[in-house]
Coordinates of C-alpha atoms in Angstrom, one line a residue:
Chain E
X3 CA 79.4 -32.5 -46.1
X4 CA 78.0 -31.9 -42.7
X5 CA 80.8 -29.5 -41.9
X6 CA 80.3 -27.7 -45.2
X7 CA 76.7 -27.1 -44.5
X8 CA 77.6 -25.5 -41.2
X9 CA 80.2 -23.2 -42.7
X10 CA 79.6 -19.7 -41.3
X11 CA 79.4 -17.0 -43.8
X12 CA 79.3 -13.4 -42.5
X13 CA 77.0 -11.1 -44.4
X14 CA 78.1 -7.6 -45.4
X15 CA 76.9 -4.9 -43.0
X16 CA 74.4 -2.5 -44.5
X17 CA 76.9 0.3 -44.7
X18 CA 79.4 -1.6 -46.8
X19 CA 77.4 -2.1 -49.9
X20 CA 79.5 -2.6 -53.0
X21 CA 79.2 0.7 -54.9
X22 CA 79.8 -1.0 -58.2
X23 CA 76.6 -3.1 -57.9
X24 CA 73.5 -2.2 -59.7
X25 CA 72.0 0.7 -57.7
X26 CA 68.5 -0.7 -57.7
X27 CA 69.7 -4.1 -56.5
X28 CA 71.8 -2.5 -53.9
X29 CA 68.9 -0.4 -52.7
X30 CA 66.7 -3.5 -52.4
X31 CA 69.3 -5.3 -50.5
X32 CA 69.7 -2.3 -48.3
X33 CA 66.0 -2.3 -47.5
X34 CA 66.1 -6.0 -46.7
X35 CA 69.1 -5.5 -44.5
X36 CA 67.5 -2.4 -42.8
X37 CA 64.5 -4.6 -41.9
X38 CA 66.8 -7.1 -40.4
X39 CA 68.7 -4.3 -38.5
X40 CA 65.4 -2.9 -37.1
X41 CA 64.2 -6.4 -36.0
X42 CA 67.5 -7.4 -34.5
X43 CA 67.8 -4.0 -32.8
X44 CA 64.4 -4.2 -31.1
X45 CA 64.9 -7.8 -30.1
X46 CA 68.0 -6.7 -28.2
X47 CA 66.0 -4.3 -26.0
X48 CA 63.2 -4.7 -23.5
X49 CA 60.2 -2.4 -22.6
X50 CA 62.3 -0.5 -20.1
X51 CA 64.5 0.7 -23.0
X52 CA 61.6 2.5 -24.7
X53 CA 59.5 5.4 -23.6
X54 CA 56.2 6.3 -25.0
X55 CA 56.6 10.0 -25.7
X56 CA 53.6 11.7 -27.1
X57 CA 52.4 8.4 -28.7
X58 CA 55.8 7.7 -30.3
X59 CA 58.4 5.2 -29.2
X60 CA 61.6 6.9 -28.0
X61 CA 64.7 4.7 -27.5
X62 CA 66.4 5.4 -24.2
X63 CA 70.2 5.6 -23.8
X64 CA 70.4 2.2 -22.2
X65 CA 68.6 0.7 -25.3
X66 CA 70.9 2.6 -27.7
X67 CA 73.9 1.2 -25.8
X68 CA 72.6 -2.4 -26.1
X69 CA 72.0 -1.9 -29.8
X70 CA 75.4 -0.3 -30.3
X71 CA 77.1 -3.3 -28.8
X72 CA 75.2 -5.7 -31.1
X73 CA 76.3 -3.9 -34.3
X74 CA 79.7 -2.7 -33.1
X75 CA 78.8 1.0 -33.2
X76 CA 81.6 3.0 -31.6
X77 CA 81.9 6.6 -30.6
X78 CA 84.9 8.8 -29.9
X79 CA 86.1 12.4 -29.7
X80 CA 83.1 13.3 -27.5
X81 CA 83.1 17.0 -26.7
X82 CA 80.7 18.9 -24.4
X83 CA 79.9 22.6 -24.2
X84 CA 77.7 24.6 -21.8
X85 CA 76.1 27.3 -23.9
X86 CA 74.5 30.4 -22.4
X87 CA 71.6 31.8 -24.3
X88 CA 68.7 34.1 -23.7
X89 CA 65.1 34.7 -24.8
X90 CA 62.3 37.0 -23.7
X91 CA 62.2 35.3 -20.3
X92 CA 65.8 35.9 -19.6
X93 CA 69.1 33.9 -19.7
X94 CA 69.2 30.2 -19.7
X95 CA 71.8 27.5 -20.5
X96 CA 71.9 24.3 -22.4
X97 CA 74.5 21.6 -22.9
X98 CA 75.6 20.4 -26.3
X99 CA 77.5 17.2 -26.8
X100 CA 79.0 16.0 -30.1
X101 CA 80.9 12.9 -31.0
X102 CA 82.0 10.9 -34.0
X103 CA 80.0 7.7 -34.4
X104 CA 81.4 4.9 -36.5
X105 CA 80.0 1.7 -37.9
X106 CA 82.5 -0.3 -40.1
X107 CA 83.9 2.3 -42.5
X108 CA 80.9 4.7 -42.1
X109 CA 81.1 7.6 -39.7
X110 CA 78.9 10.5 -38.7
X111 CA 79.0 13.3 -36.2
X112 CA 76.1 13.2 -33.9
X113 CA 74.9 16.0 -31.6
X114 CA 72.8 15.9 -28.4
X115 CA 71.4 18.8 -26.5
X116 CA 69.4 19.5 -23.4
X117 CA 68.3 22.8 -22.1
X118 CA 67.7 24.1 -18.6
X119 CA 64.2 24.9 -20.0
X120 CA 63.5 21.3 -21.0
X121 CA 60.0 20.5 -19.7
X122 CA 61.1 17.3 -18.1
X123 CA 63.5 19.1 -15.8
X124 CA 62.3 22.6 -15.6
X125 CA 58.6 22.2 -14.9
X126 CA 56.7 20.8 -12.0
X127 CA 52.9 21.1 -11.5
X128 CA 52.7 23.3 -14.5
X129 CA 55.1 25.9 -13.0
X130 CA 58.7 26.7 -14.0
X131 CA 61.0 25.5 -11.3
X132 CA 63.5 28.1 -9.8
X133 CA 67.0 27.6 -11.1
X134 CA 68.2 26.4 -7.7
X135 CA 65.9 23.4 -8.0
X136 CA 67.1 22.3 -11.4
X137 CA 70.0 19.9 -11.1
X138 CA 72.6 20.8 -13.8
X139 CA 74.1 17.3 -13.8
X140 CA 70.8 16.0 -15.0
X141 CA 70.8 18.4 -17.9
X142 CA 74.3 17.5 -18.9
X143 CA 73.6 13.8 -18.6
X144 CA 70.4 14.1 -20.7
X145 CA 72.4 15.9 -23.4
X146 CA 75.0 13.2 -23.5
X147 CA 72.3 10.5 -23.6
X148 CA 70.6 12.4 -26.4
X149 CA 73.8 12.4 -28.4
X150 CA 74.2 8.6 -27.9
X151 CA 70.6 7.9 -29.0
X152 CA 70.9 10.2 -32.0
X153 CA 74.3 8.8 -33.0
X154 CA 73.3 5.1 -32.7
X155 CA 69.9 5.4 -34.4
X156 CA 71.2 7.7 -37.2
X157 CA 74.2 5.5 -38.1
X158 CA 72.0 2.4 -38.1
X159 CA 69.1 4.1 -39.9
X160 CA 66.6 3.2 -37.3
X161 CA 65.2 6.6 -36.5
X162 CA 61.5 7.4 -36.4
X163 CA 60.2 3.9 -35.7
X164 CA 56.5 3.5 -35.1
X165 CA 55.0 1.5 -32.2
X166 CA 53.8 -1.0 -34.8
X167 CA 57.4 -1.7 -35.8
X168 CA 58.5 -1.8 -32.2
X169 CA 55.6 -4.1 -31.3
X170 CA 56.7 -6.5 -34.0
X171 CA 60.0 -6.8 -32.2
X172 CA 58.2 -8.0 -29.1
X173 CA 58.0 -4.7 -27.1
X174 CA 54.6 -4.0 -25.5
X175 CA 53.7 -0.3 -25.7
X176 CA 51.5 -0.6 -22.6
X177 CA 54.4 -1.8 -20.5
X178 CA 56.8 0.9 -21.7
X179 CA 57.2 3.9 -19.3
X180 CA 55.2 6.9 -20.5
X181 CA 56.6 10.4 -20.3
X182 CA 53.8 12.8 -19.1
X183 CA 55.1 16.3 -19.2
X184 CA 52.9 19.1 -17.9
X185 CA 51.1 18.9 -21.1
X186 CA 47.5 19.8 -20.3
X187 CA 47.8 22.9 -22.4
X188 CA 49.5 21.6 -25.5
X189 CA 48.8 17.9 -25.5
X190 CA 46.9 16.8 -28.7
X191 CA 46.5 13.2 -27.5
X192 CA 43.2 11.9 -26.3
X193 CA 42.4 11.7 -22.6
X194 CA 43.3 8.4 -20.8
X195 CA 40.8 5.9 -19.5
X196 CA 41.4 7.2 -15.9
X197 CA 40.7 10.8 -17.0
X198 CA 37.5 9.7 -18.7
X199 CA 36.4 7.9 -15.6
X200 CA 37.0 11.0 -13.6
X201 CA 35.1 13.1 -16.1
X202 CA 32.2 10.6 -15.9
X203 CA 32.1 10.7 -12.1
X204 CA 32.1 14.5 -12.0
X205 CA 29.5 14.7 -14.8
X206 CA 27.2 12.3 -12.8
X207 CA 27.5 14.6 -9.8
X208 CA 27.1 17.8 -11.7
X209 CA 23.4 17.6 -12.4
X210 CA 24.1 18.4 -16.1
X211 CA 22.3 16.5 -18.8
X212 CA 23.7 14.5 -21.6
X213 CA 22.5 17.2 -24.0
X214 CA 24.3 19.8 -22.0
X215 CA 27.5 17.9 -22.2
X216 CA 27.1 17.2 -25.9
X217 CA 26.5 20.9 -26.6
X218 CA 29.5 21.9 -24.5
X219 CA 32.0 19.4 -26.0
X220 CA 30.8 20.3 -29.5
X221 CA 32.9 23.5 -29.0
X222 CA 35.9 21.3 -29.2
X223 CA 34.7 19.7 -32.4
X224 CA 33.8 16.3 -30.9
X225 CA 30.6 14.4 -30.2
X226 CA 31.9 11.7 -27.8
X227 CA 33.7 12.6 -24.5
X228 CA 36.1 9.7 -25.1
X229 CA 37.5 11.8 -27.9
X230 CA 38.4 14.8 -25.7
X231 CA 41.9 16.0 -26.1
X232 CA 44.1 16.2 -23.0
X233 CA 44.6 19.9 -23.6
X234 CA 40.8 20.6 -23.4
X235 CA 40.2 18.3 -20.4
X236 CA 40.6 20.9 -17.7
X237 CA 38.2 23.3 -19.3
X238 CA 35.5 20.6 -19.5
X239 CA 36.1 19.6 -15.9
X240 CA 35.9 23.2 -14.8
X241 CA 32.6 23.7 -16.6
X242 CA 31.2 20.5 -15.1
X243 CA 32.2 21.7 -11.6
X244 CA 30.3 24.9 -12.1
X245 CA 32.5 27.1 -14.1
X246 CA 31.4 28.9 -17.3
Chain Z
X12 CA 29.8 8.3 13.3
X13 CA 30.5 6.2 10.2
X14 CA 32.8 7.7 7.5
X15 CA 31.2 8.8 4.3
X16 CA 31.6 6.5 1.3
X17 CA 34.3 7.5 -1.2
X18 CA 33.3 7.7 -4.8
X19 CA 35.4 7.1 -7.9
X20 CA 36.7 10.6 -8.0
X21 CA 37.9 10.4 -4.4
X22 CA 39.7 7.1 -5.0
X23 CA 41.2 8.4 -8.2
X24 CA 42.4 11.7 -6.6
X25 CA 43.9 9.7 -3.7
X26 CA 45.8 7.5 -6.1
X27 CA 47.2 10.5 -7.8
X28 CA 48.1 12.2 -4.5
X29 CA 50.0 9.1 -3.3
X30 CA 52.0 8.7 -6.5
X31 CA 52.9 12.4 -6.6
X32 CA 53.7 12.7 -2.9
X33 CA 55.8 9.6 -2.8
X34 CA 57.8 10.9 -5.7
X35 CA 58.3 14.2 -3.9
X36 CA 59.4 12.5 -0.6
X37 CA 61.9 10.3 -2.5
X38 CA 63.2 13.3 -4.5
X39 CA 63.8 15.3 -1.3
X40 CA 66.2 12.6 -0.1
X41 CA 68.3 12.5 -3.3
X42 CA 71.4 14.5 -2.8
X43 CA 75.2 14.5 -3.2
X44 CA 77.7 15.3 -0.6
X45 CA 81.3 16.7 -0.7
X46 CA 84.0 14.2 -0.5
X47 CA 87.6 14.8 0.6
X48 CA 88.7 11.2 0.5
X49 CA 87.7 7.9 -1.1
X50 CA 84.8 6.0 0.3
X51 CA 85.5 2.5 1.5
X52 CA 82.0 1.3 0.4
X53 CA 82.6 2.8 -3.1
X54 CA 86.0 1.5 -4.1
X55 CA 85.2 1.2 -7.8
X56 CA 87.0 -0.8 -10.4
X57 CA 87.6 2.1 -12.6
X58 CA 90.5 4.3 -11.6
X59 CA 89.1 7.3 -13.4
X60 CA 85.8 6.9 -11.5
X61 CA 87.8 7.1 -8.2
X62 CA 89.3 10.4 -9.1
X63 CA 86.0 11.8 -10.4
X64 CA 84.3 10.6 -7.2
X65 CA 86.5 13.0 -5.1
X66 CA 87.4 15.9 -7.5
X67 CA 84.0 16.0 -9.2
X68 CA 81.6 14.9 -6.4
X69 CA 79.4 18.0 -7.3
X70 CA 79.1 16.8 -10.9
X71 CA 78.0 13.3 -10.1
X72 CA 74.7 12.4 -11.7
X73 CA 72.0 12.1 -9.2
X74 CA 70.3 8.7 -8.9
X75 CA 66.6 8.4 -9.6
X76 CA 63.6 7.9 -7.3
X77 CA 63.6 4.2 -8.0
X78 CA 67.1 3.7 -6.7
X79 CA 66.4 6.0 -3.7
X80 CA 63.4 3.7 -2.8
X81 CA 65.9 0.8 -2.9
X82 CA 68.3 2.6 -0.6
X83 CA 65.5 3.4 1.8
X84 CA 64.3 -0.2 1.8
X85 CA 67.9 -1.3 2.4
X86 CA 68.3 1.0 5.4
X87 CA 65.0 -0.2 6.9
X88 CA 66.0 -3.8 6.3
X89 CA 69.3 -3.2 8.2
X90 CA 67.2 -2.4 11.2
X91 CA 64.9 -5.4 10.6
X92 CA 67.9 -7.7 10.4
X93 CA 69.3 -6.3 13.6
X94 CA 66.0 -7.0 15.2
X95 CA 65.6 -10.5 13.7
X96 CA 69.1 -11.8 14.4
X97 CA 70.0 -9.4 17.2
X98 CA 67.3 -8.8 19.7
X99 CA 65.2 -11.9 18.9
X100 CA 68.2 -14.2 19.4
X101 CA 69.5 -12.3 22.4
X102 CA 72.6 -11.0 20.7
X103 CA 73.8 -7.5 21.2
X104 CA 74.7 -5.2 18.4
X105 CA 77.3 -2.6 19.4
X106 CA 79.2 0.2 17.8
X107 CA 76.6 0.6 15.0
X108 CA 77.6 2.7 12.0
X109 CA 81.1 3.2 13.6
X110 CA 83.3 5.2 11.3
X111 CA 86.9 4.1 10.3
X112 CA 89.7 5.7 8.3
X113 CA 92.5 4.4 6.1
X114 CA 95.7 6.5 6.1
X115 CA 98.6 6.5 3.8
X116 CA 102.3 6.4 4.8
X117 CA 102.2 10.2 5.3
X118 CA 99.3 9.9 7.7
X119 CA 96.8 11.4 5.3
X120 CA 93.3 10.0 5.4
X121 CA 92.9 8.6 2.0
X122 CA 89.6 6.6 2.6
X123 CA 86.9 6.6 5.1
X124 CA 84.0 4.3 5.8
X125 CA 81.5 2.8 8.2
X126 CA 80.6 -0.7 9.2
X127 CA 77.0 -1.6 10.1
X128 CA 78.0 -2.8 13.6
X129 CA 79.5 -5.5 15.7
X130 CA 77.8 -8.4 17.5
X131 CA 79.1 -9.2 21.0
X132 CA 80.0 -12.9 21.1
X133 CA 82.0 -14.6 23.9
X134 CA 82.9 -11.2 25.2
X135 CA 84.4 -10.0 21.9
X136 CA 82.9 -7.8 19.1
X137 CA 82.5 -9.5 15.7
X138 CA 82.2 -6.9 12.8
X139 CA 79.1 -7.3 10.7
X140 CA 78.1 -5.8 7.4
X141 CA 74.4 -6.2 6.4
X142 CA 73.5 -6.2 2.7
X143 CA 70.0 -6.6 1.5
X144 CA 69.2 -7.7 -2.0
X145 CA 66.5 -9.0 -4.2
X146 CA 65.6 -12.7 -4.3
X147 CA 67.5 -13.4 -7.5
X148 CA 70.7 -11.9 -6.3
X149 CA 70.3 -13.5 -2.9
X150 CA 70.0 -16.9 -4.5
X151 CA 73.3 -16.4 -6.4
X152 CA 75.3 -15.7 -3.3
X153 CA 76.3 -18.7 -1.2
X154 CA 79.9 -18.2 -0.5
X155 CA 82.6 -15.5 -0.5
X156 CA 83.6 -16.5 -4.0
X157 CA 80.1 -15.6 -5.2
X158 CA 80.8 -12.0 -4.2
X159 CA 83.4 -11.9 -6.9
X160 CA 80.9 -12.3 -9.7
X161 CA 79.6 -8.7 -10.0
X162 CA 81.2 -5.3 -9.7
X163 CA 78.8 -4.2 -7.0
X164 CA 79.5 -7.3 -4.8
X165 CA 83.2 -6.9 -5.3
X166 CA 82.8 -3.5 -3.8
X167 CA 81.3 -5.1 -0.7
X168 CA 84.4 -7.3 -0.4
X169 CA 86.8 -4.4 -0.7
X170 CA 84.7 -2.5 2.0
X171 CA 84.9 -5.4 4.4
X172 CA 88.6 -6.0 3.8
X173 CA 89.4 -2.4 4.4
X174 CA 87.4 -2.4 7.5
X175 CA 89.1 -5.5 8.9
X176 CA 92.5 -4.0 8.0
X177 CA 91.7 -0.6 9.4
X178 CA 90.6 -2.1 12.7
X179 CA 93.1 -4.8 12.9
X180 CA 90.4 -7.5 13.0
X181 CA 90.9 -11.0 11.8
X182 CA 87.4 -11.8 10.6
X183 CA 83.9 -10.5 10.2
X184 CA 80.6 -11.5 8.9
X185 CA 78.5 -10.6 5.9
X186 CA 74.8 -10.9 6.7
X187 CA 72.9 -10.9 3.4
X188 CA 69.1 -10.6 3.5
X189 CA 66.4 -11.1 0.9
X190 CA 64.0 -9.1 3.2
X191 CA 62.8 -12.2 4.8
X192 CA 65.7 -14.5 5.7
X193 CA 69.4 -14.2 6.0
X194 CA 72.6 -15.9 4.9
X195 CA 75.7 -15.5 7.0
X196 CA 79.0 -15.5 5.2
X197 CA 82.4 -15.5 7.0
X198 CA 85.1 -13.1 5.8
X199 CA 88.7 -13.4 6.9
X200 CA 91.3 -10.7 6.6
X201 CA 93.2 -11.3 3.3
X202 CA 96.5 -9.4 3.6
X203 CA 97.3 -10.0 -0.1
X204 CA 94.0 -8.4 -1.2
X205 CA 94.4 -5.6 1.3
X206 CA 97.9 -4.8 0.1
X207 CA 96.5 -4.6 -3.4
X208 CA 93.6 -2.3 -2.5
X209 CA 95.8 -0.1 -0.4
X210 CA 98.6 0.3 -2.9
X211 CA 95.9 1.2 -5.5
X212 CA 94.3 3.7 -3.2
X213 CA 97.7 5.3 -2.4
X214 CA 98.5 5.6 -6.1
X215 CA 95.1 7.1 -6.9
X216 CA 95.4 9.5 -3.9
X217 CA 98.6 10.9 -5.4
X218 CA 96.9 11.4 -8.7
X219 CA 94.0 13.1 -7.0
X220 CA 96.3 15.5 -5.2
X221 CA 97.8 16.5 -8.5
X222 CA 94.4 16.6 -10.3
X223 CA 95.5 13.9 -12.8
X224 CA 92.8 11.7 -14.3
X225 CA 93.8 8.3 -15.6
X226 CA 93.0 7.7 -19.3
X227 CA 89.4 6.6 -19.8
X228 CA 88.9 2.9 -20.8
X229 CA 85.4 1.8 -21.9
X230 CA 84.1 -1.2 -20.0
X231 CA 80.3 -1.5 -20.7
X232 CA 79.6 -3.3 -17.4
X233 CA 81.1 -0.3 -15.5
X234 CA 80.6 2.6 -17.8
X235 CA 77.0 2.2 -19.0
X236 CA 75.6 3.1 -15.6
X237 CA 78.4 5.4 -14.5
X238 CA 77.2 8.6 -12.8
X239 CA 80.3 10.4 -14.3
X240 CA 79.9 9.2 -17.9
X241 CA 78.9 12.6 -19.1
X242 CA 82.1 14.2 -17.9
X243 CA 84.4 11.2 -18.4
X244 CA 83.7 11.0 -22.2
X245 CA 85.5 7.8 -22.8
X246 CA 85.7 6.6 -26.4
X247 CA 83.2 3.7 -26.7
X248 CA 84.6 0.7 -28.6
X249 CA 82.0 -2.0 -29.3
X250 CA 82.8 -5.2 -31.1
X251 CA 79.9 -6.3 -33.3
X252 CA 78.2 -9.6 -33.1
X253 CA 78.8 -12.0 -36.1
X254 CA 76.0 -11.8 -38.6
X255 CA 75.7 -15.1 -40.4
X256 CA 73.9 -15.9 -43.6
X257 CA 73.7 -19.7 -43.9
X258 CA 70.3 -21.1 -44.9
X259 CA 71.1 -24.7 -43.9
X260 CA 72.1 -23.6 -40.4
X261 CA 69.0 -21.4 -40.1
X262 CA 66.8 -24.4 -41.1
X263 CA 68.4 -26.6 -38.5
X264 CA 67.8 -24.0 -35.9
X265 CA 64.2 -23.7 -37.0
X266 CA 63.8 -27.5 -36.9
X267 CA 65.3 -27.6 -33.4
X268 CA 62.7 -25.0 -32.3
X269 CA 59.9 -27.1 -33.8
X270 CA 61.1 -30.1 -31.9
X271 CA 61.4 -28.4 -28.6
X272 CA 57.7 -28.8 -27.7
X273 CA 57.8 -32.5 -28.6
X274 CA 61.0 -33.0 -26.5
X275 CA 59.3 -31.4 -23.5
X276 CA 56.3 -33.7 -23.9
X277 CA 58.5 -36.7 -24.3
X278 CA 60.5 -35.8 -21.1
X279 CA 57.4 -35.3 -19.1
X280 CA 55.8 -38.6 -20.2
X281 CA 59.1 -40.4 -19.7
X282 CA 59.3 -39.2 -16.1
X283 CA 55.7 -39.9 -15.4
X284 CA 55.8 -43.4 -16.8
X285 CA 59.1 -44.3 -15.1
X286 CA 57.7 -43.1 -11.8
X287 CA 54.7 -45.4 -12.3
X288 CA 57.0 -48.4 -12.7
X289 CA 59.3 -47.7 -9.7
X290 CA 59.9 -50.8 -7.6
X291 CA 58.3 -53.0 -10.3
X292 CA 61.0 -55.4 -11.7
X293 CA 59.2 -56.8 -14.7
X294 CA 55.9 -55.9 -16.4
X295 CA 54.1 -55.9 -19.7
X296 CA 51.7 -53.3 -20.9
X297 CA 49.2 -54.7 -23.4
X298 CA 51.0 -56.6 -26.1
X299 CA 53.4 -53.9 -27.2
X300 CA 55.6 -52.9 -24.3
X301 CA 57.8 -54.8 -21.8
X302 CA 59.2 -52.8 -18.9
X303 CA 62.2 -54.0 -16.9
X304 CA 63.5 -52.3 -13.7
X305 CA 66.2 -53.0 -11.2
X306 CA 67.7 -51.2 -8.2
X307 CA 71.1 -49.8 -8.7
X308 CA 73.4 -48.4 -5.9
X309 CA 75.4 -45.4 -6.9
X310 CA 78.2 -44.0 -4.8
X311 CA 78.9 -40.3 -4.9
X312 CA 80.5 -37.6 -2.8
X313 CA 78.3 -34.9 -1.5
X314 CA 80.6 -32.0 -2.4
X315 CA 78.0 -29.4 -1.1
X316 CA 78.2 -30.9 2.4
X317 CA 82.0 -30.6 2.4
X318 CA 83.7 -27.8 4.3
X319 CA 85.4 -25.3 2.0
X320 CA 88.9 -26.0 3.4
X321 CA 88.5 -29.7 2.5
X322 CA 87.3 -28.9 -1.0
X323 CA 90.0 -26.3 -1.6
X324 CA 93.0 -28.5 -2.5
X325 CA 90.9 -30.3 -5.2
X326 CA 89.6 -27.2 -6.8
X327 CA 90.6 -26.8 -10.4
X328 CA 89.6 -24.4 -13.1
X329 CA 88.4 -25.7 -16.4
X330 CA 87.1 -23.6 -19.3
X331 CA 83.8 -24.3 -20.8
X332 CA 81.7 -22.6 -23.5
X333 CA 78.0 -22.0 -22.8
X334 CA 75.8 -21.5 -25.9
X335 CA 72.3 -20.2 -25.4
X336 CA 69.9 -20.1 -28.4
X337 CA 67.1 -17.7 -28.4
X338 CA 64.4 -17.4 -31.1
X339 CA 63.9 -13.9 -32.2

């Protein structure tokens, strides 16, 4: 009896649903299994396997590899190509990797790319780096990593997770590395606490009144400086420091 | 004249400057260098890596600033160790960073390397290789056998063996450091091991000359951090974990988890109470408990104190299965 209780019964992976089953029941089962996959996947990772990118959790290649091992995701026939392209600023290259990802009997083709113009590699201090300063191996590796992450997350159906879902799996957003591109001009996220503190220090020194500040930041559609967007931050600081 | 007081903005801008400048300094040191032969400190377990390392040195993925900081700390620690155990103990380090080469039967240099130095002892020079590592790794290494546990440490062994072979030396020392203290581990020249490494290097050298890459073989412990993974393009084969649906078993695991706290409390109380009654042969507590104690003499052999050569004939390998249970 004891032995019977401990009999191990493997459950069917999410991708091998019996197509003859009632579609609704199968869909419900798939949702339940997907929840399980998400939870198990996240539990396999740690905070270093996630990056906070523009407020969204981005799984790194190391995290994707751990999850792939858990579920037995395989990839093969990986091909890479360096593609030369051009735009109004001239010629540039990007790497494209593609590979066939399999999980049980399912398979997909996943693609990963990374361009010489990728902000992470191409910009420093708000300026475009000269070509000689961009390491091509980094671009190639990033494209490969991008393919692995895309392939693993797509075949398992764990794309577009939110920080809430990731947090449920025990990953602390505040401990995950944060990618800060040179994003002053396009970042729609609010300023950080450190930026606010700097703003406050400069404001106190500026001789401007609270009313002055309220009137100025109203131009950005906000009443409280805590709500300043990163992209507007430099304009406010410049104004406090004596600019127009 | 006293310095002016810094305000929040000053402190904040200084912090930003330090972070950015430190990153720049580290980035400036990250580079790759042309290779004509294999490197004795980088005899990797993957044959394909070895060929990439020479033929594709310019495509090697650059390491990050975190790893560069570790390399820098390691280089500084090498000097610290030389100071601690060299100059402070009156020992003399000579021939530091002396290069050596390994040639094949045709006289071609197939591998080159360096050893950190030699310590003069009884008028002779004892080769020494210094390796610094974090506290956790340091604690796991207590003998030469422990070097076999990880791919990185196995590279250290191959480096030392090649050095001893290349310089016709019988023995050398590993000095491992946790940035505070050292462990000294004796290494003797192992001809069998050297023969294996050399025949492998010769075989790979011939492949390198013909531009032949061995077939890729995915080994997660080697491939996942490989700087050539984006040009190697090995097929990745992962075996999935078993996913088990068994409510009874899951309930038992849950119950086990619930009892863990009680077990811990029991163990702590048990230890505390027994410590209280040490040396007391017979006692009663209230009207409910009788406690009996007696001294026992146990005989045991302190295997840790035994020299390795005495232990060696009695060594045997047994297989065991370790199960770890983690609540998700």
